[in-house]
Short mmCIF file of C-alpha atoms and ligand atoms in Angstrom, two decimals:
data_model
loop_
_atom_site.label_atom_id
_atom_site.label_comp_id
_atom_site.label_asym_id
_atom_site.label_seq_id
_atom_site.Cartn_x
_atom_site.Cartn_y
_atom_site.Cartn_z
CA ASN J 1 14.43 7.54 3.37
CA MET J 2 12.55 4.13 2.88
CA GLN J 3 11.52 4.07 6.75
CA LEU J 4 8.17 2.08 6.57
CA LYS J 5 7.53 2.30 9.92
CA GLY J 6 4.63 4.84 11.46
CA SER J 7 1.76 2.98 9.75
CA ASP J 8 -0.66 5.79 9.98
CA GLU J 9 -2.07 9.29 8.99
CA ASP J 10 -0.11 9.81 12.62
CA GLY J 11 3.08 10.74 10.52
CA PHE J 12 2.01 14.17 8.97
CA GLY J 13 0.19 15.53 11.76
CA ILE J 14 -3.09 15.68 10.43
CA GLU J 15 -5.99 13.19 11.75
CA ILE J 16 -8.89 11.99 10.03
CA VAL J 17 -11.71 11.77 12.50
CA LEU J 18 -13.89 9.07 11.04
CA GLN J 19 -17.27 10.60 11.72
CA GLN J 20 -19.47 8.33 13.98
CA GLY J 21 -23.06 8.49 14.98
CA ASP J 22 -25.21 11.09 13.14
CA ARG J 23 -23.08 14.20 13.17
CA LYS J 24 -23.82 15.37 9.78
CA ALA J 25 -20.82 17.08 7.88
CA PRO J 26 -21.27 20.13 5.89
CA SER J 27 -20.76 19.38 1.95
CA CYS J 28 -18.34 20.68 -0.88
CA VAL J 29 -19.02 20.21 -4.31
CA HIS J 30 -17.48 17.05 -3.47
CA GLY J 31 -20.32 15.83 -1.31
CA PRO J 32 -19.65 15.49 2.21
CA THR J 33 -16.36 16.53 3.56
CA LEU J 34 -14.29 15.14 6.15
CA LEU J 35 -13.25 15.74 9.71
CA PHE J 36 -9.55 16.57 10.27
CA GLU J 37 -7.78 17.20 13.21
CA LYS J 38 -4.29 18.31 13.62
CA VAL J 39 -1.99 16.94 15.96
CA CYS J 40 1.43 17.83 16.88
CA LYS J 41 3.50 16.63 19.94
CA GLY J 42 1.94 16.71 22.84
CA GLU J 43 -0.69 19.16 21.85
CA GLN J 44 -4.66 18.75 20.59
CA GLY J 45 -5.53 20.46 17.76
CA ARG J 46 -8.46 22.12 16.77
CA ARG J 47 -10.87 19.97 14.15
CA PHE J 48 -11.98 21.35 10.59
CA TYR J 49 -13.77 20.23 7.93
CA ALA J 50 -12.06 20.22 4.44
CA CYS J 51 -12.51 18.22 1.14
CA SER J 52 -12.59 14.44 0.88
CA ALA J 53 -11.68 14.58 -3.00
CA CYS J 54 -9.26 17.11 -3.20
CA ARG J 55 -5.75 17.39 -1.17
CA ASP J 56 -5.65 21.15 -2.80
CA ARG J 57 -7.27 24.25 -1.62
CA LYS J 58 -7.06 25.43 -4.98
CA GLU J 59 -8.77 22.84 -6.42
CA CYS J 60 -11.58 22.76 -3.30
CA PRO J 61 -11.32 25.93 -1.50
CA PHE J 62 -13.80 24.55 1.71
CA PHE J 63 -12.61 24.94 4.95
CA GLN J 64 -14.60 25.09 8.16
CA TRP J 65 -13.73 24.78 11.58
CA GLU J 66 -15.89 22.08 13.63
CA ASP J 67 -16.86 24.41 16.09
CA ASP J 68 -17.39 27.12 13.63
CA LYS J 69 -21.29 28.95 13.59
CA VAL J 70 -22.52 29.19 9.88
CA SER J 71 -25.09 31.59 9.29
CA GLU J 72 -28.01 30.74 7.70
CA ALA J 73 -27.16 32.84 4.83
CA ARG J 74 -23.69 31.35 4.18
CA LEU J 75 -25.29 28.23 4.17
CA LEU J 76 -27.71 28.98 1.19
CA ALA J 77 -24.71 30.53 -0.60
CA ARG J 78 -22.76 27.76 -0.55
CA GLU J 79 -25.72 25.22 -1.20
CA GLU J 80 -26.35 27.39 -4.53
CA GLU J 81 -22.43 27.68 -5.33
CA ASN J 82 -22.53 23.52 -5.47
CA ARG J 83 -24.91 23.49 -7.39
CA SER J 84 -23.42 26.11 -10.00
CA LYS J 85 -20.41 23.59 -10.01
CA MET J 86 -22.06 20.22 -10.79
CA PRO J 87 -21.85 19.16 -14.48
CA PRO J 88 -23.54 20.62 -17.13
CA PHE J 89 -25.98 18.19 -17.73
CA THR J 90 -27.69 15.02 -15.54
CA HIS J 91 -27.01 11.49 -16.56
CA GLN J 92 -30.03 11.31 -18.23
CA GLU J 93 -29.54 14.14 -20.56
CA TYR J 94 -25.98 12.56 -21.02
CA CYS J 95 -27.84 9.61 -22.15
CA SER J 96 -30.39 10.82 -24.56
CA ARG J 97 -27.52 13.16 -26.05
CA PHE J 98 -25.51 9.99 -26.78
CA ARG J 99 -28.16 8.57 -28.53
CA LYS J 100 -28.64 11.50 -30.69
CA PHE J 101 -25.31 11.60 -31.22
CA LEU J 102 -24.90 8.18 -32.88
CA ALA J 103 -28.09 8.66 -34.91
CA LEU J 104 -26.34 12.01 -36.40
CA PRO J 105 -26.12 11.64 -40.19
CA LEU J 106 -23.12 13.36 -41.14
CA GLY J 107 -19.95 15.26 -39.13
CA ARG J 108 -19.94 14.05 -35.56
CA LYS J 109 -17.78 16.53 -33.17
CA PHE J 110 -15.67 15.82 -29.95
CA CYS J 111 -14.94 19.79 -28.50
CA GLN J 112 -11.37 18.48 -27.30
CA ASP J 113 -11.19 21.73 -25.02
CA CYS J 114 -14.42 21.23 -23.56
CA GLN J 115 -14.01 17.12 -23.56
CA LEU J 116 -17.81 17.21 -24.71
CA LEU J 117 -19.53 15.16 -28.10
CA LEU J 118 -21.29 18.04 -29.29
CA LEU J 119 -25.03 18.16 -30.77
CA PRO J 120 -25.27 20.13 -34.24
CA GLY J 121 -26.93 23.03 -32.42
CA GLU J 122 -23.84 23.37 -30.18
CA TRP J 123 -21.20 23.49 -33.07
CA GLU J 124 -21.23 27.38 -33.38
CA ILE J 125 -20.49 27.91 -29.62
CA HIS J 126 -17.64 25.82 -29.69
CA ALA J 127 -16.41 27.03 -32.92
CA SER J 128 -12.98 28.31 -32.00
CA HIS J 129 -12.51 25.56 -29.77
CA LYS J 130 -9.81 22.54 -31.00
CA MET J 131 -12.14 19.91 -32.40
CA SER J 132 -12.19 16.02 -33.27
CA GLN J 133 -13.71 15.96 -36.87
CA ALA J 134 -15.73 12.65 -38.01
CA ASP J 135 -13.29 10.32 -39.03
CA ASP J 136 -11.52 10.35 -35.70
CA ILE J 137 -14.88 9.70 -33.94
CA THR J 138 -15.59 6.03 -35.46
CA GLU J 139 -17.60 3.75 -33.24
CA ALA J 140 -14.58 1.86 -32.37
CA ARG J 141 -12.92 5.41 -30.85
CA LEU J 142 -16.48 5.65 -29.24
CA SER J 143 -16.02 2.28 -27.55
CA ARG J 144 -12.57 3.79 -26.11
CA PRO J 145 -13.58 6.77 -24.13
CA SER J 146 -10.55 6.61 -22.19
CA LEU J 147 -8.43 7.37 -25.22
CA MET J 148 -10.88 9.67 -26.18
CA LEU J 149 -10.81 11.69 -23.36
CA LYS J 150 -8.05 13.64 -21.82
CA PRO J 151 -6.37 11.96 -18.51
CA LEU J 152 -7.07 14.45 -15.67
CA GLU J 153 -4.24 15.85 -14.83
CA ASN J 154 -4.87 17.38 -11.58
CA LYS J 155 -1.70 16.92 -9.51
CA LYS J 156 -2.48 16.34 -5.85
CA SER J 157 -6.32 14.55 -6.09
CA ASN J 158 -7.59 13.02 -9.57
CA ALA J 159 -4.74 12.49 -11.85
CA GLN J 160 -5.35 9.42 -14.16
CA TYR J 161 -2.86 6.81 -14.65
CA LEU J 162 -4.50 4.30 -17.07
CA PHE J 163 -3.17 0.93 -17.05
CA ALA J 164 -0.83 -0.38 -19.87
CA ASP J 165 -2.45 -3.18 -22.00
CA ARG J 166 -0.77 -5.86 -20.38
CA SER J 167 -1.83 -4.92 -16.66
CA CYS J 168 -5.21 -4.52 -17.88
CA HIS J 169 -5.38 -7.50 -19.89
CA PHE J 170 -3.79 -9.53 -17.11
CA LEU J 171 -6.62 -8.45 -14.39
CA LEU J 172 -9.45 -9.11 -16.44
CA ASP J 173 -7.81 -12.59 -17.34
CA THR J 174 -7.13 -13.39 -13.71
CA LEU J 175 -10.92 -11.87 -12.68
CA ALA J 176 -12.26 -14.19 -15.68
CA LYS J 177 -10.23 -16.99 -14.64
CA LEU J 178 -11.17 -17.36 -11.22
CA GLY J 179 -15.07 -17.22 -12.60
CA TYR J 180 -16.11 -13.60 -11.71
CA ARG J 181 -18.77 -12.44 -13.83
CA LYS J 182 -19.36 -9.12 -12.47
CA VAL J 183 -16.82 -6.41 -11.87
CA LEU J 184 -16.98 -3.71 -9.55
CA CYS J 185 -14.75 -0.60 -11.40
CA VAL J 186 -14.29 2.01 -8.63
CA GLY J 187 -12.15 4.05 -10.42
CA THR J 188 -10.84 2.02 -13.12
CA PRO J 189 -12.18 3.12 -16.39
CA ARG J 190 -10.06 1.15 -18.53
CA LEU J 191 -10.92 -1.90 -17.18
CA HIS J 192 -14.67 -0.94 -17.51
CA GLU J 193 -13.78 -0.12 -20.70
CA LEU J 194 -11.89 -3.35 -21.56
CA ILE J 195 -14.80 -5.72 -20.20
CA LYS J 196 -17.23 -4.07 -22.66
CA LEU J 197 -14.74 -4.38 -25.73
CA ARG J 198 -14.47 -8.13 -25.00
CA ASN J 199 -18.29 -8.93 -24.44
CA GLN J 200 -18.37 -7.09 -28.12
CA GLU J 201 -15.68 -9.61 -29.41
CA GLY J 202 -17.74 -12.32 -28.02
CA LYS J 203 -15.21 -14.74 -27.74
CA SER J 204 -15.33 -14.85 -24.06
CA ASP J 205 -17.91 -15.05 -21.21
CA PRO J 206 -19.80 -12.22 -21.33
CA MET J 207 -19.15 -10.12 -17.53
CA LYS J 208 -21.18 -7.14 -15.89
CA SER J 209 -19.16 -3.96 -15.14
CA LEU J 210 -20.15 -1.15 -13.58
CA LEU J 211 -17.51 2.00 -13.11
CA LEU J 212 -18.13 4.07 -10.19
CA ASP J 213 -16.00 7.41 -10.49
CA ILE J 214 -15.47 10.90 -10.06
CA ASP J 215 -14.94 11.80 -13.75
CA PHE J 216 -18.46 12.70 -14.79
CA ARG J 217 -16.91 12.93 -18.49
CA TYR J 218 -17.64 9.27 -18.41
CA ALA J 219 -21.61 9.99 -18.15
CA GLN J 220 -21.25 10.82 -21.91
CA PHE J 221 -20.46 7.10 -22.92
CA TYR J 222 -22.14 5.38 -20.24
CA GLY J 223 -25.48 4.39 -19.13
CA LYS J 224 -26.79 4.44 -15.89
CA ASP J 225 -26.48 0.51 -15.06
CA GLU J 226 -22.95 1.03 -16.66
CA PHE J 227 -21.45 4.41 -14.55
CA CYS J 228 -22.34 5.99 -11.15
CA HIS J 229 -20.55 9.15 -10.52
CA TYR J 230 -19.15 8.68 -7.34
CA ASN J 231 -16.56 9.98 -4.66
CA MET J 232 -14.92 7.01 -3.02
CA PHE J 233 -13.56 9.26 -0.46
CA ASN J 234 -16.80 9.66 1.25
CA HIS J 235 -18.89 6.80 -0.39
CA HIS J 236 -21.41 9.61 -1.73
CA PHE J 237 -22.94 8.96 -4.91
CA PHE J 238 -24.10 12.38 -6.74
CA GLY J 239 -26.66 10.86 -8.31
CA GLY J 240 -28.65 10.37 -4.97
CA GLU J 241 -30.78 7.46 -4.02
CA ALA J 242 -30.98 6.14 -7.72
CA ALA J 243 -27.22 6.06 -8.04
CA SER J 244 -27.03 4.01 -5.27
CA GLY J 245 -29.67 1.72 -6.07
CA VAL J 246 -27.62 0.88 -9.29
CA LEU J 247 -24.64 -0.43 -6.97
CA HIS J 248 -27.30 -2.35 -5.16
CA ALA J 249 -28.69 -4.41 -8.00
CA PHE J 250 -25.29 -4.89 -9.25
CA LEU J 251 -23.91 -6.40 -5.79
CA SER J 252 -26.78 -9.11 -5.58
CA GLU J 253 -25.75 -12.00 -6.64
CA GLU J 254 -29.22 -13.11 -7.02
CA ASP J 255 -28.37 -13.75 -10.88
CA GLY J 256 -25.50 -16.60 -9.71
CA GLU J 257 -23.07 -14.37 -10.87
CA LYS J 258 -20.16 -13.78 -8.93
CA VAL J 259 -19.38 -10.15 -8.00
CA ILE J 260 -15.63 -8.98 -7.19
CA MET J 261 -14.47 -4.74 -6.81
CA VAL J 262 -11.28 -3.51 -8.37
CA SER J 263 -10.31 -0.17 -7.22
CA ASP J 264 -7.15 1.88 -8.21
CA PRO J 265 -7.35 5.19 -6.56
CA PRO J 266 -5.75 8.24 -6.70
CA PHE J 267 -1.99 7.96 -4.80
CA GLY J 268 -2.59 10.92 -3.06
CA GLY J 269 -5.39 9.61 -1.26
CA LEU J 270 -5.77 8.79 2.33
CA VAL J 271 -6.14 5.33 3.10
CA LYS J 272 -8.57 5.50 5.73
CA PRO J 273 -11.43 7.08 4.01
CA LEU J 274 -11.00 4.95 0.94
CA ALA J 275 -10.87 1.85 3.31
CA HIS J 276 -13.98 3.39 4.91
CA SER J 277 -15.79 3.63 1.61
CA PHE J 278 -14.50 0.52 0.52
CA SER J 279 -16.31 -1.86 3.71
CA GLN J 280 -19.44 0.30 2.99
CA ILE J 281 -19.16 -1.03 -0.30
CA SER J 282 -18.45 -4.67 1.00
CA GLU J 283 -21.41 -4.32 3.98
CA THR J 284 -23.64 -3.38 1.26
CA TRP J 285 -22.45 -7.01 -0.74
CA ARG J 286 -22.90 -8.83 2.46
CA LYS J 287 -26.43 -8.18 3.45
CA LEU J 288 -27.01 -8.58 -0.01
CA GLN J 289 -26.04 -12.47 0.13
CA THR J 290 -28.56 -14.77 0.23
CA SER J 291 -27.06 -17.98 0.73
CA GLU J 292 -25.14 -18.27 4.37
CA GLY J 293 -22.00 -18.99 3.05
CA SER J 294 -19.09 -19.26 4.44
CA VAL J 295 -17.71 -16.23 2.80
CA VAL J 296 -17.76 -13.03 4.88
CA GLU J 297 -15.85 -10.80 2.78
CA MET J 298 -16.59 -9.40 -0.68
CA PRO J 299 -13.49 -9.80 -3.03
CA ILE J 300 -11.50 -6.77 -3.28
CA VAL J 301 -8.55 -5.53 -5.48
CA TRP J 302 -7.37 -2.64 -4.18
CA ILE J 303 -4.25 -1.14 -7.04
CA PHE J 304 -1.83 0.62 -4.80
CA PRO J 305 1.79 1.47 -4.37
CA TYR J 306 3.62 -1.02 -2.44
CA PHE J 307 4.96 1.58 0.60
CA PHE J 308 1.20 1.96 1.39
CA GLU J 309 1.27 -2.11 2.70
CA PRO J 310 1.29 -0.99 6.56
CA ARG J 311 -1.45 1.45 6.50
CA ILE J 312 -3.77 -0.94 4.35
CA LEU J 313 -3.04 -3.79 5.89
CA GLU J 314 -4.12 -1.85 9.55
CA CYS J 315 -7.09 -1.39 7.67
CA PHE J 316 -7.97 -4.66 6.02
CA PRO J 317 -5.78 -7.23 7.98
CA SER J 318 -6.96 -10.06 5.85
CA PHE J 319 -5.64 -8.42 2.72
CA THR J 320 -2.07 -10.26 0.81
CA MET J 321 -0.02 -7.48 -0.88
CA LEU J 322 1.11 -9.47 -4.32
CA ASP J 323 4.47 -9.20 -6.14
CA TYR J 324 2.54 -8.35 -9.79
CA GLN J 325 3.71 -4.74 -10.86
CA VAL J 326 1.10 -2.70 -12.65
CA ASP J 327 2.15 -0.60 -15.68
CA TYR J 328 0.58 2.42 -16.94
CA ASP J 329 0.44 4.04 -20.42
CA ASN J 330 0.70 7.64 -19.04
CA HIS J 331 2.60 7.51 -16.50
CA PRO J 332 6.26 8.95 -17.01
CA LEU J 333 7.99 6.25 -14.36
CA TYR J 334 5.64 3.34 -14.52
CA LYS J 335 5.15 2.96 -18.43
CA HIS J 336 7.29 0.63 -20.16
CA GLY J 337 9.95 2.43 -22.51
CA LYS J 338 11.35 0.89 -25.46
CA THR J 339 14.31 0.26 -23.27
CA GLY J 340 12.58 -2.53 -21.67
CA ARG J 341 10.51 -2.95 -18.50
CA LYS J 342 10.42 0.07 -16.06
CA GLN J 343 10.06 -0.81 -12.20
CA SER J 344 6.64 -0.05 -11.03
CA PRO J 345 5.78 0.55 -7.46
CA VAL J 346 2.20 -0.28 -7.78
CA ARG J 347 1.33 -3.56 -6.76
CA LEU J 348 -2.60 -5.57 -6.02
CA PHE J 349 -3.68 -5.87 -2.83
CA THR J 350 -6.32 -8.11 -2.17
CA ASN J 351 -8.49 -10.57 0.27
CA LEU J 352 -8.21 -13.56 -2.77
CA THR J 353 -6.22 -16.27 -1.88
CA PRO J 354 -2.37 -15.65 -3.00
CA ARG J 355 -1.70 -19.00 -4.89
CA ASP J 356 -4.78 -18.75 -6.76
CA ILE J 357 -3.33 -15.78 -8.93
CA VAL J 358 -1.11 -16.61 -11.50
CA LEU J 359 1.32 -14.00 -12.25
CA PRO J 360 3.10 -14.56 -15.70
CA LYS J 361 6.11 -16.52 -15.96
CA GLU J 362 7.35 -14.28 -19.04
CA GLU J 363 7.15 -11.06 -17.37
CA GLY J 364 9.39 -12.77 -14.60
CA TYR J 365 7.27 -14.39 -11.61
CA ARG J 366 7.62 -17.48 -10.19
CA PHE J 367 5.45 -19.73 -7.64
CA CYS J 368 7.47 -19.86 -4.49
CA LYS J 369 6.57 -23.39 -2.60
CA VAL J 370 7.33 -22.10 0.63
CA CYS J 371 4.84 -19.24 0.78
CA GLU J 372 2.31 -20.87 -2.01
CA ARG J 373 2.36 -17.86 -4.14
CA TYR J 374 3.48 -16.25 -7.44
CA VAL J 375 6.32 -13.61 -6.58
CA TRP J 376 9.03 -11.76 -8.29
CA SER J 377 11.36 -13.90 -9.76
CA GLY J 378 14.65 -11.71 -8.32
CA ASN J 379 12.98 -12.29 -4.70
CA LYS J 380 14.82 -14.93 -2.99
CA HIS J 381 13.12 -16.65 -0.16
CA CYS J 382 14.58 -15.67 2.98
CA THR J 383 14.77 -18.75 5.27
CA LYS J 384 15.48 -16.55 8.63
CA CYS J 385 11.93 -14.57 7.74
CA ASN J 386 10.55 -17.72 6.09
CA LEU J 387 8.76 -15.67 3.26
CA CYS J 388 9.86 -13.88 0.06
CA PRO J 389 10.53 -10.14 0.74
CA SER J 390 8.28 -8.85 -1.88
CA LYS J 391 9.68 -5.63 -2.40
CA VAL J 392 11.87 -4.72 -5.63
CA CYS J 393 11.78 -1.36 -4.12
CA ILE J 394 12.66 1.71 -5.81
CA SER J 395 13.51 5.31 -4.82
CA LEU J 396 14.41 8.51 -6.45
CA SER J 397 17.81 9.58 -6.61
CA GLN J 398 17.81 13.36 -6.21
CA ALA J 399 18.65 13.88 -10.22
CA GLY J 400 15.11 11.84 -10.34
CA LYS J 401 16.81 8.70 -11.71
CA VAL J 402 15.15 5.20 -10.66
CA ARG J 403 17.08 3.42 -8.17
CA LEU J 404 16.53 -0.50 -7.18
CA HIS J 405 16.98 -1.78 -4.15
CA THR J 406 17.50 -5.43 -2.96
CA TRP J 407 16.11 -6.85 0.21
CA ARG J 408 18.18 -8.74 2.66
CA HIS J 409 18.02 -10.10 6.08
CA CYS J 410 19.00 -7.85 8.61
CA GLN J 411 19.89 -9.39 11.73
CA SER J 412 19.26 -6.70 14.22
CA CYS J 413 15.89 -6.15 13.48
CA ALA J 414 14.96 -9.80 12.63
CA ARG J 415 13.40 -9.37 9.43
CA CYS J 416 14.22 -8.65 5.54
CA ALA J 417 14.87 -5.10 4.65
CA LEU J 418 16.49 -2.30 2.50
CA PRO J 419 20.34 -1.97 3.04
CA ASP J 420 19.87 1.69 4.37
CA HIS J 421 16.59 0.91 6.49
CA PRO J 422 16.20 2.55 10.04
CA CYS J 423 17.95 -0.06 11.74
CA GLY J 424 17.06 -1.28 15.34
CA ASN J 425 16.92 1.95 17.44
CA SER J 426 17.38 4.53 15.00
CA PRO J 427 16.90 7.71 15.77
CA GLY J 428 15.40 8.12 12.82
CA LEU J 429 12.04 6.77 14.20
CA GLU J 430 9.42 8.81 14.91
CA GLY J 431 7.54 8.53 18.51
CA CYS J 432 4.29 9.28 19.62
CA PHE J 433 2.68 12.84 18.94
CA ASN J 434 0.74 12.83 21.84
CA CYS J 435 3.27 12.11 24.56
CA GLY J 436 6.55 12.14 22.63
CA SER J 437 7.46 7.90 23.91
CA LEU J 438 9.44 5.81 21.43
CA LYS J 439 7.64 2.98 22.62
CA HIS J 440 3.87 3.40 20.48
CA LYS J 441 2.10 5.54 17.95
CA ARG J 442 -0.37 8.36 18.93
CA ARG J 443 -3.02 6.13 17.98
CA ALA J 444 -1.96 3.55 20.59
CA CYS J 445 -0.76 6.07 23.32
CA PRO J 446 -2.76 5.46 26.65
CA LEU J 447 -2.32 9.24 27.13
CA LYS J 448 -4.56 10.12 24.45
CA ASP J 449 -7.99 10.38 25.82
CA LYS J 450 -6.87 12.23 28.63
CA GLN J 451 -4.99 14.60 26.58
CA ARG J 452 -7.90 15.36 24.47
CA THR J 453 -9.98 16.72 26.64
CA ASP J 454 -7.04 18.47 28.94
CA ASN J 455 -6.28 20.15 25.77
CA LYS J 456 -9.79 21.40 24.61
CA SER J 457 -9.81 24.58 26.21
CA LYS J 458 -6.11 25.59 24.59
CA ALA J 459 -7.87 24.50 21.32
CA LYS J 460 -10.55 27.09 21.76
CA GLY J 461 -7.99 29.72 22.37
CA GLY J 462 -6.58 28.95 19.40
CA ARG J 463 -2.82 28.70 20.30
CA ASN J 464 -1.03 26.67 17.97
CA LEU J 465 -3.62 26.66 14.94
CA PRO J 466 -2.09 26.21 11.76
CA LYS J 467 -3.61 29.69 10.13
CA GLN J 468 -3.71 27.58 6.73
CA PRO J 469 -4.62 23.82 8.39
CA ILE J 470 -4.39 22.50 4.23
CA LYS J 471 -1.42 24.30 3.12
CA SER J 472 0.39 22.78 6.22
CA ASN J 473 -0.82 19.34 5.90
CA SER J 474 0.82 19.30 2.57
CA LYS J 475 3.89 20.02 4.33
CA ARG J 476 4.36 17.36 7.37
CA LYS J 477 3.72 14.22 5.64
CA SER J 478 4.27 10.51 6.51
CA GLY J 479 6.55 8.68 4.67
CA ALA J 480 4.54 6.77 2.37
CA GLN J 481 2.98 10.38 1.68
CA ARG J 482 5.93 11.76 0.46
CA ARG J 483 7.41 8.99 -1.85
CA ALA J 484 3.68 9.15 -3.58
CA ASN J 485 4.38 12.70 -4.29
CA LYS J 486 7.91 12.54 -5.02
CA LEU J 487 6.61 9.88 -7.30
CA LYS J 488 4.25 12.45 -8.48
CA LYS J 489 6.67 15.74 -8.88
CA THR J 490 8.48 13.99 -11.93
CA GLU J 491 6.13 14.49 -14.35
N1 SAH X 501 -5.46 2.87 -13.66
C1 SAH X 501 -6.84 3.09 -13.86
C2 SAH X 501 -7.38 4.42 -13.56
C3 SAH X 501 -6.60 4.96 -11.88
S1 SAH X 501 -6.48 6.58 -12.20
C4 SAH X 501 -7.79 2.72 -15.33
O1 SAH X 501 -6.77 2.54 -16.17
O2 SAH X 501 -8.58 2.31 -15.49
C5 SAH X 501 -7.48 6.88 -10.86
C6 SAH X 501 -9.09 7.19 -11.34
O3 SAH X 501 -9.72 7.31 -9.65
C7 SAH X 501 -9.47 7.84 -12.13
O4 SAH X 501 -10.55 7.42 -13.09
C8 SAH X 501 -10.17 9.49 -11.50
O5 SAH X 501 -11.00 9.72 -12.30
C9 SAH X 501 -10.76 8.33 -10.08
N2 SAH X 501 -10.76 9.18 -9.41
C10 SAH X 501 -10.10 9.95 -8.69
N3 SAH X 501 -10.71 10.95 -7.67
C11 SAH X 501 -11.72 10.19 -7.13
C12 SAH X 501 -13.18 10.11 -6.15
N4 SAH X 501 -12.50 10.85 -5.44
N5 SAH X 501 -13.97 9.37 -5.93
C13 SAH X 501 -14.17 8.27 -7.15
N6 SAH X 501 -13.05 8.30 -7.94
C14 SAH X 501 -12.15 9.29 -8.72
ZN1 ZN X 502 -14.79 19.54 -1.98
ZN1 ZN X 503 -15.72 23.53 -26.94
#
């Protein structure tokens, strides 16, 4: 079951077609949609637009076939609906509300039901709601919005898993030691928060931080130069050009301060669109570089489960997966119990030089001289592979218990693998979705483009079309996707 092959979205039969050229995708509430294509063995599917951010049609029902003719009236209705679902206040308004809130002489109230800092004029409408009162809303509390706001629990898209303190401190210490003074936090509200807290303590060199996140509740606490309402699956800034301008200003290193990006996307997220957005951020950064230095890539740390390694490396070949296990506060599987360490499957993927990232000895990491990087002490260097297999593998038994696996060198595969890996020519290997060959994946299929044109007419005729394409999307998943969901199911 721990098959790591099939390193792309091909596995589950829905492929993402990254938009090229000026063809404009229709927008849902979450900004421009993505173009998907259903792919079945030997059959070419019809393409459709669906939400970039939500994997579940209950969360965002947007659906449109690529070749649908949408009437003017429907377009207008759609625009109207998108507008109606926007946050109740603009960022500007949130900022001035926050100033008023801080200046309130008596009685601060935070509505837990609406997740909103209330101004006195609003108390009445929220009277029957669950409320935090003044004593609970100290300055200290207000500087920790990630504790105040209820983590979003949307299972399929933006579940929020907040870093445990020690992982968050480890990350920040590491970045500071490497000399970074600006951190672009993409979906890492707690890291952003910690940077501000440390600055307030004044014990270390000040660092700047900009949070990009789809959770606009954070706009209540942060100014326009600290937070942008952003969708990382389509690189969409809800605040338009003013907001993307904030990113530009932040990425420019004219002030001589080095910038790094840290992202911890939702695990159910598709790798390709994420990589596409990160590349766009990186490209913006590159264009802003004044010195013609040798560095061509923006430093990035992408936090994701280890079983996505092949997919991430496919998008970013210069990245390395580090052994560091990222711990979370509110994830039942990855957090530390009182009974000791639970193994987290979440790792750091980065284009930083691995040997520069010192993993803490007291947490069980050691330096491997051959690999020139810090590794989990349990992983013995394999002389045959000539590397330290960096996986402490975790799987869930039927009963939901966590099982650990050790990697061993496999003679027939000529690599380190799990004891029950699909060995050699195992029948479990899925072949090309296009021609059925076991020798390549659909992406590399020599017949791919030919099939595409040949099948166009069939697709138009509506044969083999899923009735509810997005639902069927969630039925056939890649191994990695399945494991990500399995981990989530235990919530
Ligand atoms: N470990 C991090 C939180 C990671 S949870 C920390 O402690 O700081 C994933 C984060 O990504 C959440 O903050 C969530 O709001 C955000 N997110 C989810 N979907 C997103 C999207 N489409 N675009 C931008 N941010 C998103
Ligand atoms: Zn949407
Ligand atoms: Zn309320």
